[in-house]
Tab-separated table of C-alpha atoms and ligand atoms in Angstrom:
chain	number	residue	atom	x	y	z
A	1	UNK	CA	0.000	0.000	0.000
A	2	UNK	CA	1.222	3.606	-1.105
A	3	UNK	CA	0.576	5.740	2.228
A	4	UNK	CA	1.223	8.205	0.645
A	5	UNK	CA	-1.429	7.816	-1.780
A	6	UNK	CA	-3.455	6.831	1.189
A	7	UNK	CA	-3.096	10.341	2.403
A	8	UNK	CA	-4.255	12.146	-0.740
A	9	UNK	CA	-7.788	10.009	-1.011
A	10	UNK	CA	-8.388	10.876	3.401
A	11	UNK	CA	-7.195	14.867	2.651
A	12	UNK	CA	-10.379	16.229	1.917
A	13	UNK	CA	-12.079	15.100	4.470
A	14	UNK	CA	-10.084	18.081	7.063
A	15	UNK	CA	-12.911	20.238	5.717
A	16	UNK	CA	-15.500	18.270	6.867
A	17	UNK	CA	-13.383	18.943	10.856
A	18	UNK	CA	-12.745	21.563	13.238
A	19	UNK	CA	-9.348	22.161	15.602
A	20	UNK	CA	-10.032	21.919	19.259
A	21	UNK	CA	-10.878	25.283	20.258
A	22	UNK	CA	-12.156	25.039	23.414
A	23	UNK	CA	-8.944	24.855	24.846
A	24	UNK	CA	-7.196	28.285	23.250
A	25	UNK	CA	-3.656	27.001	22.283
A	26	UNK	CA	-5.287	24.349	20.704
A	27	UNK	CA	-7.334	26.842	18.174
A	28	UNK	CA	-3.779	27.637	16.970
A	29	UNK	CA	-2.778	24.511	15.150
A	30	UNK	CA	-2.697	24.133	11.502
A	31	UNK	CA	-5.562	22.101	10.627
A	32	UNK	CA	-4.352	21.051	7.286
A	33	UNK	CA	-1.771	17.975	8.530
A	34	UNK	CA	-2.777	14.228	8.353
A	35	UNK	CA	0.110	11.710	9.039
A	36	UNK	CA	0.701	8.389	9.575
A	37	UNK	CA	3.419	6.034	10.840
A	38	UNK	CA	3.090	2.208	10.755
A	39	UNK	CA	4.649	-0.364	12.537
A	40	UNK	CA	4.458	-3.861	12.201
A	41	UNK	CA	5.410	-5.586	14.554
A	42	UNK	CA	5.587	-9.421	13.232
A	43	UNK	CA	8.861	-8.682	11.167
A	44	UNK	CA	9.622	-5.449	12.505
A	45	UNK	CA	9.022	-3.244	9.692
A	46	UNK	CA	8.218	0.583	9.985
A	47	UNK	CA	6.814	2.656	7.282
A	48	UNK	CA	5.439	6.617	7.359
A	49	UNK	CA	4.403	9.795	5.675
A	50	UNK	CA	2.693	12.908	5.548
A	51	UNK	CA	3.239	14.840	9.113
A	52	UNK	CA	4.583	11.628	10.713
A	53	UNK	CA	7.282	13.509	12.515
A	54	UNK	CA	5.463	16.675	13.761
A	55	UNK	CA	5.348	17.224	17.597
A	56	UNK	CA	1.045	17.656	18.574
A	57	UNK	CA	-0.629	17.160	21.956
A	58	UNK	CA	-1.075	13.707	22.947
A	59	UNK	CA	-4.978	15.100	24.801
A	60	UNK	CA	-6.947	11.967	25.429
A	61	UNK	CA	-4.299	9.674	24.411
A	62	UNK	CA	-2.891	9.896	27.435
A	63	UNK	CA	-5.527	8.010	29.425
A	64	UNK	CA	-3.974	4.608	27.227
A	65	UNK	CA	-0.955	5.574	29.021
A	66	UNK	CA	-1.928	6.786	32.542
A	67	UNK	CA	-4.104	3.451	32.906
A	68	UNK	CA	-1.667	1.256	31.694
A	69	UNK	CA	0.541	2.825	34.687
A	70	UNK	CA	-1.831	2.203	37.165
A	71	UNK	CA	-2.316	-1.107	36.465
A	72	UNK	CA	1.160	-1.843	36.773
A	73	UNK	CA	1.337	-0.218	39.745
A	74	UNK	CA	-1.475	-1.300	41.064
A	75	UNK	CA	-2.884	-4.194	39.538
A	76	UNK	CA	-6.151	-4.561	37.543
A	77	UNK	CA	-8.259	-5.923	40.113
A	78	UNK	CA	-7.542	-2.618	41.834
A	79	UNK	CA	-7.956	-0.372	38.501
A	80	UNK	CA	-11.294	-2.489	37.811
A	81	UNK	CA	-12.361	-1.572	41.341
A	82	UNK	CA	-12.211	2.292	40.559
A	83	UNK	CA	-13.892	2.373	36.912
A	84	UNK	CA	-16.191	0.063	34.816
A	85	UNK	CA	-16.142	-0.772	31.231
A	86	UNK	CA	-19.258	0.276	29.753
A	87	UNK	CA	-20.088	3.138	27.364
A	88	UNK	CA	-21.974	6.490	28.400
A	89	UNK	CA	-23.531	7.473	25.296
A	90	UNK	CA	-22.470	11.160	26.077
A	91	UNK	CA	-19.577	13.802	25.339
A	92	UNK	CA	-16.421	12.643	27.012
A	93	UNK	CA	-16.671	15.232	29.643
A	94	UNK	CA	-19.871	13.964	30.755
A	95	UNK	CA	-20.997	13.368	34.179
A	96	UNK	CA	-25.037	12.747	33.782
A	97	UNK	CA	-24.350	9.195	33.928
A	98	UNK	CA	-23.275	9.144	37.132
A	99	UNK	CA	-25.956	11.671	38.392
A	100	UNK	CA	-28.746	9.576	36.070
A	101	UNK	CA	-27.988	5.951	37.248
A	102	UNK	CA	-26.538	7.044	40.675
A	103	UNK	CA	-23.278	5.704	39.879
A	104	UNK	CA	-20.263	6.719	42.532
A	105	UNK	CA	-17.324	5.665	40.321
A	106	UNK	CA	-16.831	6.533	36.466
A	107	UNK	CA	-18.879	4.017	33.589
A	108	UNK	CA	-15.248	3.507	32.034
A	109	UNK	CA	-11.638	4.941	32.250
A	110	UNK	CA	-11.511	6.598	28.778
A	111	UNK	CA	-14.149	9.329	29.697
A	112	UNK	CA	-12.732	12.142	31.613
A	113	UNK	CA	-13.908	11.662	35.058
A	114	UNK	CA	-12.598	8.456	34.664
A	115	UNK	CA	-9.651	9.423	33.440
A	116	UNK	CA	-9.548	11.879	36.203
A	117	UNK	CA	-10.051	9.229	38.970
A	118	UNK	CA	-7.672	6.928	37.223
A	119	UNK	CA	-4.618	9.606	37.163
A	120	UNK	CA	-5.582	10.107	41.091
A	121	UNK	CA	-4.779	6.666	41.750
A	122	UNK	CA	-0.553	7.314	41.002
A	123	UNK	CA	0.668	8.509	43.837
A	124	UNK	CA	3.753	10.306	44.343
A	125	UNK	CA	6.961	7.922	44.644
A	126	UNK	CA	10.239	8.174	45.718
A	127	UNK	CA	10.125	11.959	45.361
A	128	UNK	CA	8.767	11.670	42.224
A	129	UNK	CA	5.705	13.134	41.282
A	130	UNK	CA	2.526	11.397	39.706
A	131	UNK	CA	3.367	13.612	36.673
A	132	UNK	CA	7.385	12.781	36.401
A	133	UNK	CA	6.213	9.446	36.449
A	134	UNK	CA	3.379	9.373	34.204
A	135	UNK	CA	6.214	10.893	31.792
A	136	UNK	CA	8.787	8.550	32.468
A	137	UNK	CA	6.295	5.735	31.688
A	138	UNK	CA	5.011	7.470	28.517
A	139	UNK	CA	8.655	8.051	27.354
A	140	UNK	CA	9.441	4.341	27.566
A	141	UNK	CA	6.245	2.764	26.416
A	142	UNK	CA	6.461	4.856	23.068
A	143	UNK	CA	10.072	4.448	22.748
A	144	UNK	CA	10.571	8.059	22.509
A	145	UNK	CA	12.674	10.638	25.179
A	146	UNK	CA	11.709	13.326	23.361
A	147	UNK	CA	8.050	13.597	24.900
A	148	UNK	CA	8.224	16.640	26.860
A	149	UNK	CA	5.529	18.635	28.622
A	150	UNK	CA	4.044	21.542	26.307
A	151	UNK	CA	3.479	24.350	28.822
A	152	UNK	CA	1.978	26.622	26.841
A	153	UNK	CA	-0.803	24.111	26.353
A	154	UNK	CA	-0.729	22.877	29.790
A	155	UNK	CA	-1.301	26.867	31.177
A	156	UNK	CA	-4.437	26.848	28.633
A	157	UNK	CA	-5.355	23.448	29.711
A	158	UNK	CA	-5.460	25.169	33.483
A	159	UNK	CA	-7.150	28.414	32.551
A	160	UNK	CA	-10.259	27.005	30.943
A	161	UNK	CA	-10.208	23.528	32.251
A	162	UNK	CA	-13.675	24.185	34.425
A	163	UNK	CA	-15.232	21.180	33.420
A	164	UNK	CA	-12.623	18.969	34.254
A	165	UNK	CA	-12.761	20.920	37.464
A	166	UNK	CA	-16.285	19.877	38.189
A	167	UNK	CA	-15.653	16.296	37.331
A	168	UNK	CA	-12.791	15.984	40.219
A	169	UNK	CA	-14.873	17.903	43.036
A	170	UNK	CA	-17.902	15.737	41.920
A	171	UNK	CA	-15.663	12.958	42.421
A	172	UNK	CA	-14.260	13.956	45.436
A	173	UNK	CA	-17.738	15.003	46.642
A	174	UNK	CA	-18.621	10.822	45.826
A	175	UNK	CA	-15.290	9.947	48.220
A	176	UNK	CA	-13.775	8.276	45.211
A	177	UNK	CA	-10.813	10.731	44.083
A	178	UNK	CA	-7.742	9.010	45.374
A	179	UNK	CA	-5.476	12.026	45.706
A	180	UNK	CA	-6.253	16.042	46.514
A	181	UNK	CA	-7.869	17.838	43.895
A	182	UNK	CA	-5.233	20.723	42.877
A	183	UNK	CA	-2.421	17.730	42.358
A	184	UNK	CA	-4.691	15.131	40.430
A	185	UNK	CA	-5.833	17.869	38.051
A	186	UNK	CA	-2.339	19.336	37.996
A	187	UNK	CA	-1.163	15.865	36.579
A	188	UNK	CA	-4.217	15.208	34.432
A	189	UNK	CA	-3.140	18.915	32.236
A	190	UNK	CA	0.079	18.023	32.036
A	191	UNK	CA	-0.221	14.219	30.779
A	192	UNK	CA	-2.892	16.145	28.526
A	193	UNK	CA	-0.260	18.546	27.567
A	194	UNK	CA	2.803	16.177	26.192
A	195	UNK	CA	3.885	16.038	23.042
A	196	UNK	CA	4.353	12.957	20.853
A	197	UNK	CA	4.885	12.019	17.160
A	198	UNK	CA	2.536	9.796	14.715
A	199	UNK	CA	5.812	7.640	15.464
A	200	UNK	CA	5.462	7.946	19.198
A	201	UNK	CA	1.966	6.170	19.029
A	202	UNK	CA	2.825	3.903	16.729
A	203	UNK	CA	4.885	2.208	19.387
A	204	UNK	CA	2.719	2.572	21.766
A	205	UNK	CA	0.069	0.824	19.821
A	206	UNK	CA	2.962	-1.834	18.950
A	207	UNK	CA	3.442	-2.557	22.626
A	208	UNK	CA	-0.218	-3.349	23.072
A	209	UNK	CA	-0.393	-5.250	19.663
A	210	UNK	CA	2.310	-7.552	20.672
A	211	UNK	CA	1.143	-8.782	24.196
A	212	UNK	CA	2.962	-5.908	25.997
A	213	UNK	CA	6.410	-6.540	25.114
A	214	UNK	CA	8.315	-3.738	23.044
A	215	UNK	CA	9.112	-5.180	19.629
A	216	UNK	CA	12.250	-3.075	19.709
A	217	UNK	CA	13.857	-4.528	22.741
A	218	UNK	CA	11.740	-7.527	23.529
A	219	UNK	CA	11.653	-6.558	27.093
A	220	UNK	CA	7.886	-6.766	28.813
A	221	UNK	CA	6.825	-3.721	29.604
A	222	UNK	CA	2.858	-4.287	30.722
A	223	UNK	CA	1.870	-7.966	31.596
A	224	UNK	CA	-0.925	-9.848	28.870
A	225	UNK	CA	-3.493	-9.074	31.289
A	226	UNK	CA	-3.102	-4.985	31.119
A	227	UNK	CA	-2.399	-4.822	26.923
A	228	UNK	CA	-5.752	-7.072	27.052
A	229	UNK	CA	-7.798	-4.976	29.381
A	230	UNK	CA	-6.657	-2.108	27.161
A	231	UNK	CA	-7.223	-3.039	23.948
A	232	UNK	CA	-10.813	-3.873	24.889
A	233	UNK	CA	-11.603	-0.800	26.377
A	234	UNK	CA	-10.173	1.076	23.499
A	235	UNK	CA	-12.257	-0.933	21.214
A	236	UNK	CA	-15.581	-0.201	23.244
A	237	UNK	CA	-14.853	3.428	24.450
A	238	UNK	CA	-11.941	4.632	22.550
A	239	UNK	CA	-13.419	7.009	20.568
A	240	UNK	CA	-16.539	7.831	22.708
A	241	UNK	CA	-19.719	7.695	21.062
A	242	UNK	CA	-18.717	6.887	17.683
A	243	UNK	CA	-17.082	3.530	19.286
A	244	UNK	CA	-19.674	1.603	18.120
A	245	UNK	CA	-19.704	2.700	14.418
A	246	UNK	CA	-16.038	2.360	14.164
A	247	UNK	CA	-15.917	-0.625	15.808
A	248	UNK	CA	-17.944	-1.732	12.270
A	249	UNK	CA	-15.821	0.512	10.207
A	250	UNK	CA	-12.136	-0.364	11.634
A	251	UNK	CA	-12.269	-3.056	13.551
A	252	UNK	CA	-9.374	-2.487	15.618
A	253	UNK	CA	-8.740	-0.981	18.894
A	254	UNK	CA	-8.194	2.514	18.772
A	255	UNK	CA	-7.884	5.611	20.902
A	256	UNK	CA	-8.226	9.598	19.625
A	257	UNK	CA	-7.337	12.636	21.601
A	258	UNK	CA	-8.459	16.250	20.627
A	259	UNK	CA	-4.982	17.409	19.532
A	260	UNK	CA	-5.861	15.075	16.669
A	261	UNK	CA	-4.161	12.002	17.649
A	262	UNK	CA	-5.123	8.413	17.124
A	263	UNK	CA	-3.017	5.404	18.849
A	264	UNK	CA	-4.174	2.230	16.790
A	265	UNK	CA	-3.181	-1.586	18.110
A	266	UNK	CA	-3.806	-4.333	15.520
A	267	UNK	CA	-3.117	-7.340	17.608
A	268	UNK	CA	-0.368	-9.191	16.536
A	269	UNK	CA	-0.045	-7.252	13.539
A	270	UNK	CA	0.423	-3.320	13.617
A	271	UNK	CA	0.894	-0.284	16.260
A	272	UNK	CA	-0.315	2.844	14.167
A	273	UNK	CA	-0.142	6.437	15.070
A	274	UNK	CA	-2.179	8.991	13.262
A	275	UNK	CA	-2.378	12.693	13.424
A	276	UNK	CA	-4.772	14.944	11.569
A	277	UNK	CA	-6.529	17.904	14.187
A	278	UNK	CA	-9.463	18.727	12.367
A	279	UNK	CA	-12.245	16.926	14.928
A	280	UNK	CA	-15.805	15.913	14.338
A	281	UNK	CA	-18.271	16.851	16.444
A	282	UNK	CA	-17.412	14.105	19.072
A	283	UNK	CA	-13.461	15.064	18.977
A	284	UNK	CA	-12.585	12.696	17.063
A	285	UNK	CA	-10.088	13.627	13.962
A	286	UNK	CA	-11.690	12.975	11.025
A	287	UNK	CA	-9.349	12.636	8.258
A	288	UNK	CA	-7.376	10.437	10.828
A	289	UNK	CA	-9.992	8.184	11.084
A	290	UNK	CA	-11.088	8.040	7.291
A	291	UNK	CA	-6.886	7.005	7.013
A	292	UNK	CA	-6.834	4.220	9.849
A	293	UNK	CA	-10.132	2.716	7.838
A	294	UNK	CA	-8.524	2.898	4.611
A	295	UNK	CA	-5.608	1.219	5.965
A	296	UNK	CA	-7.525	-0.951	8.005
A	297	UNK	CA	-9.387	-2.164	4.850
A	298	UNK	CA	-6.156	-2.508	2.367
A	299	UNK	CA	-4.054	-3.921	5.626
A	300	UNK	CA	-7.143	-6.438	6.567
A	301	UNK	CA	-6.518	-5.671	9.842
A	302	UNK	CA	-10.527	-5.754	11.377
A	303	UNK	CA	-10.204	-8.353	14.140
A	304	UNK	CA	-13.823	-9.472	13.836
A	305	UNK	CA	-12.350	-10.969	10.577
A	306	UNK	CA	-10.275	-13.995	12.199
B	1	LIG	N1	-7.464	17.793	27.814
B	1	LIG	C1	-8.682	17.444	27.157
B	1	LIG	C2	-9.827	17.594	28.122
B	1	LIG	O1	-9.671	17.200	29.237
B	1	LIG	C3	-8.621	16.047	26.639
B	1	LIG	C4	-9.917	15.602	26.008
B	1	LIG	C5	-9.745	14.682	24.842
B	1	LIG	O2	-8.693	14.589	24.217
B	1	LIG	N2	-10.835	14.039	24.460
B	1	LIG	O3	-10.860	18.105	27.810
Protein backbone atom coordinates (compact mmCIF):
# COMPACT_ATOMS: atom_id res chain seq x y z
CA UNK A 1 0.00 0.00 0.00
CA UNK A 2 1.22 3.61 -1.11
CA UNK A 3 0.58 5.74 2.23
CA UNK A 4 1.22 8.21 0.64
CA UNK A 5 -1.43 7.82 -1.78
CA UNK A 6 -3.46 6.83 1.19
CA UNK A 7 -3.10 10.34 2.40
CA UNK A 8 -4.26 12.15 -0.74
CA UNK A 9 -7.79 10.01 -1.01
CA UNK A 10 -8.39 10.88 3.40
CA UNK A 11 -7.19 14.87 2.65
CA UNK A 12 -10.38 16.23 1.92
CA UNK A 13 -12.08 15.10 4.47
CA UNK A 14 -10.08 18.08 7.06
CA UNK A 15 -12.91 20.24 5.72
CA UNK A 16 -15.50 18.27 6.87
CA UNK A 17 -13.38 18.94 10.86
CA UNK A 18 -12.74 21.56 13.24
CA UNK A 19 -9.35 22.16 15.60
CA UNK A 20 -10.03 21.92 19.26
CA UNK A 21 -10.88 25.28 20.26
CA UNK A 22 -12.16 25.04 23.41
CA UNK A 23 -8.94 24.85 24.85
CA UNK A 24 -7.20 28.29 23.25
CA UNK A 25 -3.66 27.00 22.28
CA UNK A 26 -5.29 24.35 20.70
CA UNK A 27 -7.33 26.84 18.17
CA UNK A 28 -3.78 27.64 16.97
CA UNK A 29 -2.78 24.51 15.15
CA UNK A 30 -2.70 24.13 11.50
CA UNK A 31 -5.56 22.10 10.63
CA UNK A 32 -4.35 21.05 7.29
CA UNK A 33 -1.77 17.98 8.53
CA UNK A 34 -2.78 14.23 8.35
CA UNK A 35 0.11 11.71 9.04
CA UNK A 36 0.70 8.39 9.58
CA UNK A 37 3.42 6.03 10.84
CA UNK A 38 3.09 2.21 10.76
CA UNK A 39 4.65 -0.36 12.54
CA UNK A 40 4.46 -3.86 12.20
CA UNK A 41 5.41 -5.59 14.55
CA UNK A 42 5.59 -9.42 13.23
CA UNK A 43 8.86 -8.68 11.17
CA UNK A 44 9.62 -5.45 12.51
CA UNK A 45 9.02 -3.24 9.69
CA UNK A 46 8.22 0.58 9.99
CA UNK A 47 6.81 2.66 7.28
CA UNK A 48 5.44 6.62 7.36
CA UNK A 49 4.40 9.80 5.68
CA UNK A 50 2.69 12.91 5.55
CA UNK A 51 3.24 14.84 9.11
CA UNK A 52 4.58 11.63 10.71
CA UNK A 53 7.28 13.51 12.52
CA UNK A 54 5.46 16.67 13.76
CA UNK A 55 5.35 17.22 17.60
CA UNK A 56 1.05 17.66 18.57
CA UNK A 57 -0.63 17.16 21.96
CA UNK A 58 -1.07 13.71 22.95
CA UNK A 59 -4.98 15.10 24.80
CA UNK A 60 -6.95 11.97 25.43
CA UNK A 61 -4.30 9.67 24.41
CA UNK A 62 -2.89 9.90 27.44
CA UNK A 63 -5.53 8.01 29.42
CA UNK A 64 -3.97 4.61 27.23
CA UNK A 65 -0.95 5.57 29.02
CA UNK A 66 -1.93 6.79 32.54
CA UNK A 67 -4.10 3.45 32.91
CA UNK A 68 -1.67 1.26 31.69
CA UNK A 69 0.54 2.82 34.69
CA UNK A 70 -1.83 2.20 37.16
CA UNK A 71 -2.32 -1.11 36.47
CA UNK A 72 1.16 -1.84 36.77
CA UNK A 73 1.34 -0.22 39.75
CA UNK A 74 -1.47 -1.30 41.06
CA UNK A 75 -2.88 -4.19 39.54
CA UNK A 76 -6.15 -4.56 37.54
CA UNK A 77 -8.26 -5.92 40.11
CA UNK A 78 -7.54 -2.62 41.83
CA UNK A 79 -7.96 -0.37 38.50
CA UNK A 80 -11.29 -2.49 37.81
CA UNK A 81 -12.36 -1.57 41.34
CA UNK A 82 -12.21 2.29 40.56
CA UNK A 83 -13.89 2.37 36.91
CA UNK A 84 -16.19 0.06 34.82
CA UNK A 85 -16.14 -0.77 31.23
CA UNK A 86 -19.26 0.28 29.75
CA UNK A 87 -20.09 3.14 27.36
CA UNK A 88 -21.97 6.49 28.40
CA UNK A 89 -23.53 7.47 25.30
CA UNK A 90 -22.47 11.16 26.08
CA UNK A 91 -19.58 13.80 25.34
CA UNK A 92 -16.42 12.64 27.01
CA UNK A 93 -16.67 15.23 29.64
CA UNK A 94 -19.87 13.96 30.76
CA UNK A 95 -21.00 13.37 34.18
CA UNK A 96 -25.04 12.75 33.78
CA UNK A 97 -24.35 9.19 33.93
CA UNK A 98 -23.27 9.14 37.13
CA UNK A 99 -25.96 11.67 38.39
CA UNK A 100 -28.75 9.58 36.07
CA UNK A 101 -27.99 5.95 37.25
CA UNK A 102 -26.54 7.04 40.68
CA UNK A 103 -23.28 5.70 39.88
CA UNK A 104 -20.26 6.72 42.53
CA UNK A 105 -17.32 5.67 40.32
CA UNK A 106 -16.83 6.53 36.47
CA UNK A 107 -18.88 4.02 33.59
CA UNK A 108 -15.25 3.51 32.03
CA UNK A 109 -11.64 4.94 32.25
CA UNK A 110 -11.51 6.60 28.78
CA UNK A 111 -14.15 9.33 29.70
CA UNK A 112 -12.73 12.14 31.61
CA UNK A 113 -13.91 11.66 35.06
CA UNK A 114 -12.60 8.46 34.66
CA UNK A 115 -9.65 9.42 33.44
CA UNK A 116 -9.55 11.88 36.20
CA UNK A 117 -10.05 9.23 38.97
CA UNK A 118 -7.67 6.93 37.22
CA UNK A 119 -4.62 9.61 37.16
CA UNK A 120 -5.58 10.11 41.09
CA UNK A 121 -4.78 6.67 41.75
CA UNK A 122 -0.55 7.31 41.00
CA UNK A 123 0.67 8.51 43.84
CA UNK A 124 3.75 10.31 44.34
CA UNK A 125 6.96 7.92 44.64
CA UNK A 126 10.24 8.17 45.72
CA UNK A 127 10.12 11.96 45.36
CA UNK A 128 8.77 11.67 42.22
CA UNK A 129 5.70 13.13 41.28
CA UNK A 130 2.53 11.40 39.71
CA UNK A 131 3.37 13.61 36.67
CA UNK A 132 7.38 12.78 36.40
CA UNK A 133 6.21 9.45 36.45
CA UNK A 134 3.38 9.37 34.20
CA UNK A 135 6.21 10.89 31.79
CA UNK A 136 8.79 8.55 32.47
CA UNK A 137 6.30 5.73 31.69
CA UNK A 138 5.01 7.47 28.52
CA UNK A 139 8.65 8.05 27.35
CA UNK A 140 9.44 4.34 27.57
CA UNK A 141 6.24 2.76 26.42
CA UNK A 142 6.46 4.86 23.07
CA UNK A 143 10.07 4.45 22.75
CA UNK A 144 10.57 8.06 22.51
CA UNK A 145 12.67 10.64 25.18
CA UNK A 146 11.71 13.33 23.36
CA UNK A 147 8.05 13.60 24.90
CA UNK A 148 8.22 16.64 26.86
CA UNK A 149 5.53 18.64 28.62
CA UNK A 150 4.04 21.54 26.31
CA UNK A 151 3.48 24.35 28.82
CA UNK A 152 1.98 26.62 26.84
CA UNK A 153 -0.80 24.11 26.35
CA UNK A 154 -0.73 22.88 29.79
CA UNK A 155 -1.30 26.87 31.18
CA UNK A 156 -4.44 26.85 28.63
CA UNK A 157 -5.36 23.45 29.71
CA UNK A 158 -5.46 25.17 33.48
CA UNK A 159 -7.15 28.41 32.55
CA UNK A 160 -10.26 27.00 30.94
CA UNK A 161 -10.21 23.53 32.25
CA UNK A 162 -13.67 24.19 34.43
CA UNK A 163 -15.23 21.18 33.42
CA UNK A 164 -12.62 18.97 34.25
CA UNK A 165 -12.76 20.92 37.46
CA UNK A 166 -16.28 19.88 38.19
CA UNK A 167 -15.65 16.30 37.33
CA UNK A 168 -12.79 15.98 40.22
CA UNK A 169 -14.87 17.90 43.04
CA UNK A 170 -17.90 15.74 41.92
CA UNK A 171 -15.66 12.96 42.42
CA UNK A 172 -14.26 13.96 45.44
CA UNK A 173 -17.74 15.00 46.64
CA UNK A 174 -18.62 10.82 45.83
CA UNK A 175 -15.29 9.95 48.22
CA UNK A 176 -13.78 8.28 45.21
CA UNK A 177 -10.81 10.73 44.08
CA UNK A 178 -7.74 9.01 45.37
CA UNK A 179 -5.48 12.03 45.71
CA UNK A 180 -6.25 16.04 46.51
CA UNK A 181 -7.87 17.84 43.90
CA UNK A 182 -5.23 20.72 42.88
CA UNK A 183 -2.42 17.73 42.36
CA UNK A 184 -4.69 15.13 40.43
CA UNK A 185 -5.83 17.87 38.05
CA UNK A 186 -2.34 19.34 38.00
CA UNK A 187 -1.16 15.86 36.58
CA UNK A 188 -4.22 15.21 34.43
CA UNK A 189 -3.14 18.92 32.24
CA UNK A 190 0.08 18.02 32.04
CA UNK A 191 -0.22 14.22 30.78
CA UNK A 192 -2.89 16.15 28.53
CA UNK A 193 -0.26 18.55 27.57
CA UNK A 194 2.80 16.18 26.19
CA UNK A 195 3.88 16.04 23.04
CA UNK A 196 4.35 12.96 20.85
CA UNK A 197 4.89 12.02 17.16
CA UNK A 198 2.54 9.80 14.71
CA UNK A 199 5.81 7.64 15.46
CA UNK A 200 5.46 7.95 19.20
CA UNK A 201 1.97 6.17 19.03
CA UNK A 202 2.82 3.90 16.73
CA UNK A 203 4.88 2.21 19.39
CA UNK A 204 2.72 2.57 21.77
CA UNK A 205 0.07 0.82 19.82
CA UNK A 206 2.96 -1.83 18.95
CA UNK A 207 3.44 -2.56 22.63
CA UNK A 208 -0.22 -3.35 23.07
CA UNK A 209 -0.39 -5.25 19.66
CA UNK A 210 2.31 -7.55 20.67
CA UNK A 211 1.14 -8.78 24.20
CA UNK A 212 2.96 -5.91 26.00
CA UNK A 213 6.41 -6.54 25.11
CA UNK A 214 8.32 -3.74 23.04
CA UNK A 215 9.11 -5.18 19.63
CA UNK A 216 12.25 -3.08 19.71
CA UNK A 217 13.86 -4.53 22.74
CA UNK A 218 11.74 -7.53 23.53
CA UNK A 219 11.65 -6.56 27.09
CA UNK A 220 7.89 -6.77 28.81
CA UNK A 221 6.82 -3.72 29.60
CA UNK A 222 2.86 -4.29 30.72
CA UNK A 223 1.87 -7.97 31.60
CA UNK A 224 -0.93 -9.85 28.87
CA UNK A 225 -3.49 -9.07 31.29
CA UNK A 226 -3.10 -4.98 31.12
CA UNK A 227 -2.40 -4.82 26.92
CA UNK A 228 -5.75 -7.07 27.05
CA UNK A 229 -7.80 -4.98 29.38
CA UNK A 230 -6.66 -2.11 27.16
CA UNK A 231 -7.22 -3.04 23.95
CA UNK A 232 -10.81 -3.87 24.89
CA UNK A 233 -11.60 -0.80 26.38
CA UNK A 234 -10.17 1.08 23.50
CA UNK A 235 -12.26 -0.93 21.21
CA UNK A 236 -15.58 -0.20 23.24
CA UNK A 237 -14.85 3.43 24.45
CA UNK A 238 -11.94 4.63 22.55
CA UNK A 239 -13.42 7.01 20.57
CA UNK A 240 -16.54 7.83 22.71
CA UNK A 241 -19.72 7.69 21.06
CA UNK A 242 -18.72 6.89 17.68
CA UNK A 243 -17.08 3.53 19.29
CA UNK A 244 -19.67 1.60 18.12
CA UNK A 245 -19.70 2.70 14.42
CA UNK A 246 -16.04 2.36 14.16
CA UNK A 247 -15.92 -0.62 15.81
CA UNK A 248 -17.94 -1.73 12.27
CA UNK A 249 -15.82 0.51 10.21
CA UNK A 250 -12.14 -0.36 11.63
CA UNK A 251 -12.27 -3.06 13.55
CA UNK A 252 -9.37 -2.49 15.62
CA UNK A 253 -8.74 -0.98 18.89
CA UNK A 254 -8.19 2.51 18.77
CA UNK A 255 -7.88 5.61 20.90
CA UNK A 256 -8.23 9.60 19.63
CA UNK A 257 -7.34 12.64 21.60
CA UNK A 258 -8.46 16.25 20.63
CA UNK A 259 -4.98 17.41 19.53
CA UNK A 260 -5.86 15.08 16.67
CA UNK A 261 -4.16 12.00 17.65
CA UNK A 262 -5.12 8.41 17.12
CA UNK A 263 -3.02 5.40 18.85
CA UNK A 264 -4.17 2.23 16.79
CA UNK A 265 -3.18 -1.59 18.11
CA UNK A 266 -3.81 -4.33 15.52
CA UNK A 267 -3.12 -7.34 17.61
CA UNK A 268 -0.37 -9.19 16.54
CA UNK A 269 -0.05 -7.25 13.54
CA UNK A 270 0.42 -3.32 13.62
CA UNK A 271 0.89 -0.28 16.26
CA UNK A 272 -0.32 2.84 14.17
CA UNK A 273 -0.14 6.44 15.07
CA UNK A 274 -2.18 8.99 13.26
CA UNK A 275 -2.38 12.69 13.42
CA UNK A 276 -4.77 14.94 11.57
CA UNK A 277 -6.53 17.90 14.19
CA UNK A 278 -9.46 18.73 12.37
CA UNK A 279 -12.25 16.93 14.93
CA UNK A 280 -15.81 15.91 14.34
CA UNK A 281 -18.27 16.85 16.44
CA UNK A 282 -17.41 14.11 19.07
CA UNK A 283 -13.46 15.06 18.98
CA UNK A 284 -12.58 12.70 17.06
CA UNK A 285 -10.09 13.63 13.96
CA UNK A 286 -11.69 12.97 11.03
CA UNK A 287 -9.35 12.64 8.26
CA UNK A 288 -7.38 10.44 10.83
CA UNK A 289 -9.99 8.18 11.08
CA UNK A 290 -11.09 8.04 7.29
CA UNK A 291 -6.89 7.01 7.01
CA UNK A 292 -6.83 4.22 9.85
CA UNK A 293 -10.13 2.72 7.84
CA UNK A 294 -8.52 2.90 4.61
CA UNK A 295 -5.61 1.22 5.97
CA UNK A 296 -7.53 -0.95 8.00
CA UNK A 297 -9.39 -2.16 4.85
CA UNK A 298 -6.16 -2.51 2.37
CA UNK A 299 -4.05 -3.92 5.63
CA UNK A 300 -7.14 -6.44 6.57
CA UNK A 301 -6.52 -5.67 9.84
CA UNK A 302 -10.53 -5.75 11.38
CA UNK A 303 -10.20 -8.35 14.14
CA UNK A 304 -13.82 -9.47 13.84
CA UNK A 305 -12.35 -10.97 10.58
CA UNK A 306 -10.28 -14.00 12.20
N1 LIG B 1 -7.46 17.79 27.81
C1 LIG B 1 -8.68 17.44 27.16
C2 LIG B 1 -9.83 17.59 28.12
O1 LIG B 1 -9.67 17.20 29.24
C3 LIG B 1 -8.62 16.05 26.64
C4 LIG B 1 -9.92 15.60 26.01
C5 LIG B 1 -9.75 14.68 24.84
O2 LIG B 1 -8.69 14.59 24.22
N2 LIG B 1 -10.84 14.04 24.46
O3 LIG B 1 -10.86 18.11 27.81
Amino acid sequence: MNLNDAIQECWRKIDEGQVANYIPALANVDPYQLGIYLFDVTNDKKAEAGASQVRFAIESVSKVITLLYAIERLGLAAVEAEVGTRQTGFPFDTVLNMEITKETHPLNAFINSGAILITSLIEEQDGQSPFDQILKFSRKICNDPQITLNNDIYQSELRTGDMNRSLAYYLKAKGVLNNDVATTLETYFKQCSMMVTCRSLANLGAVLANDGIAPWSGERIISTEAATYTKSVMMTTGLYTESGTYSVKIGVPTKSGVGGGLVSAAPSHYGIGIFSPALDSAGNSVAGLALLELVSKKLKLDIFRY
